[in-house]
XYZ file of C-alpha atoms in Angstrom:
329
model
C 303.725 -84.210 -37.965
C 301.650 -87.275 -37.033
C 304.822 -89.269 -36.125
C 305.845 -86.333 -34.133
C 302.470 -86.110 -32.426
C 302.733 -89.744 -31.247
C 306.324 -89.306 -30.263
C 305.174 -86.252 -28.203
C 302.076 -87.775 -26.596
C 303.692 -91.163 -25.742
C 306.343 -89.751 -23.325
C 303.846 -87.435 -21.903
C 301.472 -90.431 -20.997
C 304.389 -92.400 -19.520
C 305.348 -89.387 -17.375
C 301.736 -89.108 -16.182
C 301.579 -92.823 -15.441
C 304.890 -92.840 -13.686
C 303.830 -89.929 -11.467
C 300.542 -91.876 -10.558
C 302.404 -94.972 -9.767
C 305.317 -93.764 -7.724
C 304.224 -91.440 -4.906
C 307.913 -90.830 -3.880
C 308.493 -88.942 -7.137
C 305.244 -87.186 -7.399
C 306.677 -83.845 -6.464
C 309.878 -84.208 -8.568
C 310.053 -81.774 -11.419
C 310.152 -83.233 -14.925
C 313.030 -80.946 -15.810
C 315.924 -79.748 -13.810
C 315.139 -76.175 -12.679
C 318.134 -73.876 -12.191
C 319.142 -72.707 -8.700
C 317.560 -69.424 -7.545
C 320.907 -67.727 -7.749
C 322.003 -69.441 -11.052
C 319.873 -67.366 -13.494
C 317.971 -64.349 -12.302
C 315.624 -62.634 -14.731
C 315.310 -59.026 -15.324
C 311.888 -57.628 -14.586
C 312.067 -55.448 -17.778
C 313.637 -58.053 -20.099
C 311.641 -58.769 -23.165
C 312.050 -60.496 -26.539
C 311.090 -58.234 -29.457
C 309.024 -60.694 -31.390
C 308.137 -58.202 -34.160
C 311.825 -58.571 -35.220
C 311.524 -62.406 -35.251
C 312.593 -64.282 -38.390
C 310.710 -67.318 -39.443
C 311.505 -68.863 -42.843
C 309.708 -72.147 -43.099
C 311.561 -73.004 -46.429
C 314.887 -73.238 -44.524
C 313.648 -76.361 -42.576
C 313.180 -79.759 -44.001
C 309.453 -80.033 -43.151
C 306.757 -82.468 -44.153
C 303.301 -81.345 -45.399
C 301.827 -80.910 -41.978
C 304.812 -79.308 -40.314
C 305.165 -76.821 -43.079
C 301.366 -76.035 -42.822
C 301.673 -75.329 -39.134
C 304.977 -73.382 -39.590
C 303.239 -71.191 -42.400
C 300.208 -70.572 -40.223
C 302.443 -69.524 -37.248
C 304.456 -67.248 -39.632
C 301.395 -65.739 -41.122
C 299.568 -65.326 -37.868
C 299.394 -62.103 -35.628
C 301.195 -63.857 -32.868
C 304.387 -61.928 -33.168
C 303.049 -58.481 -32.830
C 303.640 -58.511 -28.992
C 306.926 -58.749 -27.335
C 307.603 -61.751 -25.093
C 307.759 -60.837 -21.431
C 310.663 -62.999 -20.210
C 310.012 -62.147 -16.532
C 306.843 -64.410 -16.732
C 309.063 -67.483 -17.587
C 310.575 -70.236 -15.644
C 314.137 -70.686 -16.170
C 315.955 -74.121 -16.426
C 319.677 -74.875 -16.671
C 319.054 -77.982 -18.770
C 316.361 -80.147 -20.369
C 316.254 -83.931 -19.703
C 316.174 -86.293 -22.571
C 312.394 -86.644 -22.908
C 310.975 -86.237 -26.208
C 308.228 -83.610 -25.294
C 310.808 -81.319 -23.777
C 313.213 -81.621 -26.805
C 313.474 -79.035 -29.454
C 314.106 -81.872 -31.985
C 310.326 -82.730 -31.782
C 309.730 -79.357 -33.309
C 311.334 -79.039 -36.712
C 310.922 -75.286 -36.927
C 311.394 -72.204 -34.814
C 311.553 -68.449 -35.205
C 314.769 -66.669 -34.258
C 315.432 -63.116 -32.969
C 318.170 -61.537 -30.807
C 318.161 -60.306 -27.240
C 320.478 -58.355 -24.922
C 320.201 -60.140 -21.510
C 322.201 -59.717 -18.366
C 324.805 -57.630 -20.271
C 325.210 -60.201 -22.956
C 324.035 -60.751 -26.485
C 322.036 -63.856 -27.201
C 320.535 -65.524 -30.245
C 316.937 -66.677 -29.258
C 315.087 -69.572 -30.702
C 311.398 -69.449 -30.154
C 309.646 -72.788 -30.383
C 305.817 -73.276 -31.035
C 305.430 -75.106 -27.640
C 305.950 -72.130 -25.468
C 309.677 -72.497 -25.090
C 312.539 -70.192 -25.832
C 316.264 -71.158 -26.055
C 318.905 -68.406 -25.620
C 322.431 -69.091 -26.672
C 325.654 -67.243 -27.318
C 328.210 -69.987 -28.144
C 329.261 -70.270 -24.413
C 326.007 -71.026 -22.605
C 322.473 -72.082 -23.272
C 319.482 -70.755 -21.129
C 316.082 -72.379 -21.455
C 313.053 -70.357 -20.669
C 309.679 -72.025 -20.385
C 306.233 -70.180 -20.309
C 303.713 -71.932 -18.138
C 301.321 -69.147 -17.835
C 298.613 -67.624 -19.997
C 300.173 -64.187 -19.611
C 303.254 -65.225 -21.690
C 301.752 -67.524 -24.164
C 300.433 -65.173 -26.838
C 303.235 -65.732 -29.213
C 303.030 -69.528 -29.254
C 300.773 -72.033 -30.869
C 300.228 -74.280 -27.710
C 301.352 -74.485 -24.166
C 304.352 -76.222 -22.613
C 303.520 -79.691 -21.387
C 305.128 -81.399 -18.385
C 303.995 -84.091 -15.903
C 302.840 -81.320 -13.434
C 301.096 -79.067 -16.007
C 299.282 -81.989 -17.532
C 298.033 -83.022 -14.121
C 296.833 -79.441 -13.472
C 295.508 -79.049 -17.049
C 295.007 -82.248 -18.984
C 294.097 -80.511 -22.188
C 297.722 -79.600 -22.574
C 298.390 -83.195 -23.603
C 296.252 -82.748 -26.661
C 297.022 -79.092 -27.390
C 299.205 -79.758 -30.465
C 296.490 -82.092 -32.009
C 293.854 -79.572 -31.302
C 295.846 -76.831 -32.895
C 296.534 -78.974 -35.829
C 292.984 -79.831 -36.327
C 291.992 -76.096 -36.165
C 294.508 -75.334 -38.816
C 293.155 -77.982 -41.096
C 289.600 -76.778 -40.466
C 290.557 -73.146 -41.368
C 292.263 -74.207 -44.480
C 289.335 -76.380 -45.506
C 286.934 -73.523 -44.915
C 289.013 -71.291 -46.992
C 288.989 -73.989 -49.674
C 285.158 -74.315 -49.605
C 284.725 -70.498 -49.857
C 287.001 -70.289 -52.855
C 285.250 -73.171 -54.632
C 281.703 -72.041 -53.827
C 282.493 -68.602 -55.339
C 283.423 -70.303 -58.656
C 280.847 -70.780 -61.453
C 281.802 -72.576 -64.762
C 279.463 -72.467 -67.729
C 277.611 -75.807 -68.473
C 279.492 -77.450 -65.400
C 277.854 -78.550 -62.123
C 279.586 -78.400 -58.870
C 279.464 -81.817 -57.192
C 280.762 -83.138 -53.936
C 283.168 -85.954 -54.030
C 283.749 -87.618 -50.626
C 287.089 -88.693 -49.287
C 288.222 -89.373 -45.910
C 290.058 -86.711 -43.857
C 291.211 -87.639 -40.324
C 291.901 -84.097 -39.536
C 288.407 -82.941 -39.969
C 285.286 -83.682 -38.065
C 282.345 -85.315 -39.644
C 282.025 -86.022 -43.411
C 284.379 -84.257 -45.618
C 284.463 -83.749 -49.322
C 286.109 -81.965 -52.085
C 284.360 -80.080 -54.859
C 284.660 -80.882 -58.572
C 283.020 -79.285 -61.586
C 281.592 -81.895 -63.912
C 279.449 -82.115 -67.130
C 275.774 -81.441 -66.191
C 274.568 -84.195 -68.465
C 275.776 -87.106 -66.201
C 276.601 -85.826 -62.806
C 276.369 -89.144 -60.986
C 278.689 -90.899 -63.459
C 281.023 -87.977 -63.660
C 281.102 -87.507 -59.804
C 282.187 -91.255 -59.312
C 284.769 -90.882 -62.029
C 286.237 -87.827 -60.113
C 286.642 -90.159 -57.117
C 288.538 -92.613 -59.218
C 290.656 -89.700 -60.611
C 292.146 -89.247 -57.190
C 293.305 -86.183 -55.185
C 295.162 -83.172 -56.391
C 298.280 -81.937 -54.461
C 296.185 -79.176 -53.081
C 293.615 -81.617 -51.719
C 296.156 -83.756 -50.301
C 297.750 -80.743 -48.415
C 294.201 -80.297 -46.946
C 294.596 -83.701 -45.348
C 292.388 -85.746 -47.648
C 293.197 -89.352 -48.330
C 291.647 -91.937 -50.680
C 290.676 -95.423 -50.007
C 290.368 -96.648 -53.509
C 291.960 -100.098 -53.755
C 292.678 -100.366 -57.327
C 289.307 -99.714 -58.992
C 290.056 -98.085 -62.362
C 286.732 -98.196 -64.294
C 283.043 -98.790 -63.563
C 279.487 -99.001 -64.860
C 276.572 -97.179 -63.298
C 272.739 -97.013 -63.654
C 269.931 -95.830 -61.563
C 266.810 -98.042 -60.920
C 263.946 -97.032 -58.607
C 266.254 -94.323 -57.092
C 269.005 -96.877 -56.357
C 272.416 -96.253 -57.857
C 273.799 -99.649 -59.114
C 277.564 -99.514 -59.517
C 279.846 -102.301 -60.805
C 283.497 -101.409 -60.462
C 286.466 -103.099 -62.246
C 289.869 -103.558 -60.684
C 292.737 -105.055 -62.504
C 295.107 -104.715 -59.507
C 293.498 -105.137 -56.073
C 295.372 -103.373 -53.405
C 293.557 -103.846 -50.029
C 295.194 -102.978 -46.849
C 292.278 -103.939 -44.446
C 288.534 -103.714 -43.743
C 288.656 -100.065 -42.991
C 289.752 -99.275 -46.432
C 286.698 -101.014 -47.896
C 284.326 -99.443 -45.371
C 285.640 -96.044 -46.242
C 285.491 -96.749 -49.954
C 281.776 -97.873 -49.621
C 280.901 -94.791 -47.542
C 282.586 -92.408 -49.792
C 281.031 -93.897 -52.991
C 277.560 -93.973 -51.449
C 277.696 -90.418 -50.049
C 279.012 -89.195 -53.398
C 276.059 -90.929 -55.304
C 273.252 -90.037 -52.815
C 273.834 -86.297 -53.015
C 271.689 -86.280 -55.988
C 267.799 -86.138 -55.922
C 267.635 -89.111 -58.059
C 269.333 -91.472 -55.758
C 268.227 -92.662 -52.304
C 270.415 -95.694 -51.766
C 273.608 -97.220 -53.400
C 274.458 -100.843 -54.131
C 278.100 -101.682 -55.128
C 279.732 -104.639 -56.762
C 283.457 -105.019 -57.538
C 284.650 -107.365 -60.314
C 281.082 -108.726 -60.680
C 281.235 -109.713 -57.080
C 278.384 -108.507 -54.759
C 279.757 -109.704 -51.413
C 283.313 -108.407 -52.417
C 284.087 -107.233 -48.890
C 283.953 -110.694 -47.402
C 285.133 -112.401 -50.597
C 288.288 -110.339 -50.513
C 288.925 -110.264 -46.888
C 287.641 -113.590 -45.476
C 287.818 -115.752 -48.574
C 284.105 -116.102 -48.347
C 282.344 -117.792 -51.467
C 281.756 -115.021 -53.942
C 278.220 -114.062 -54.817
C 277.575 -112.889 -58.424
C 276.568 -109.245 -58.795
C 272.657 -109.186 -58.938
C 272.450 -106.480 -61.577
C 273.831 -106.284 -65.079
C 274.441 -103.554 -67.697
């Protein structure tokens, strides 16, 4: 989905830039609209979306696409029929990514009797419907709020983005809202659990799909919650947590020692196989370990060493002379 998002947004931005730089083409449609006499819409024609069929398992979807597809399938958006008379009709789509059904790896299907012919209808999440019967293809695009109830986001073209810039980010906003909803359901489920002699602790991981600090919940032995909480970070993420969009920045640390002195958590990690991709990974690691440690009343601040190196960030990234870890165990 992320790659799809970037493939979608880049052509949109290019279209907007082209529209701004070329005044001759500013009124040119982004897609070839059918002649008035080519396709006329019946004022009573509708797509019966309650009869729609959406089977997400039939598509080869990644985790994010499958999540969005499932969200769409389980939503109440198919309860109302699509009013085709509110659509614009186009004879063909130009080869631009944001207009192509290839960008959306899933769609719901239904049938329609239109202009005395039977059609198979593909309904895409971006307010587009494609009718086909083996001999012809008709593209219907919803550009109005009145016909958008069954879709996840609006259809974006050069002209619609100029009128409503939010359409360029609509897919990302929808994706973020779905992640937030799933995360909220996850927290509700975890907060209702109680395990005897176990303590619920927050273990922080980065999640680019959620705003602010994000964490997962693990239940650990009450005797050593700080140590056990950090160990849970090293244990990594479960498949469920990965589906929620969580990522880990651990760069090979597989064991550690920890103690608390004057409300400071002193932690020395050991890594037998460093795997550092860049400074952001180290910053995320520091942040997540610190937040995990400082949730406890006994900890106000955190100091971290890796392989007995205190300035490991600069030593690993900039070949700075290493400074020995100032605390020992």
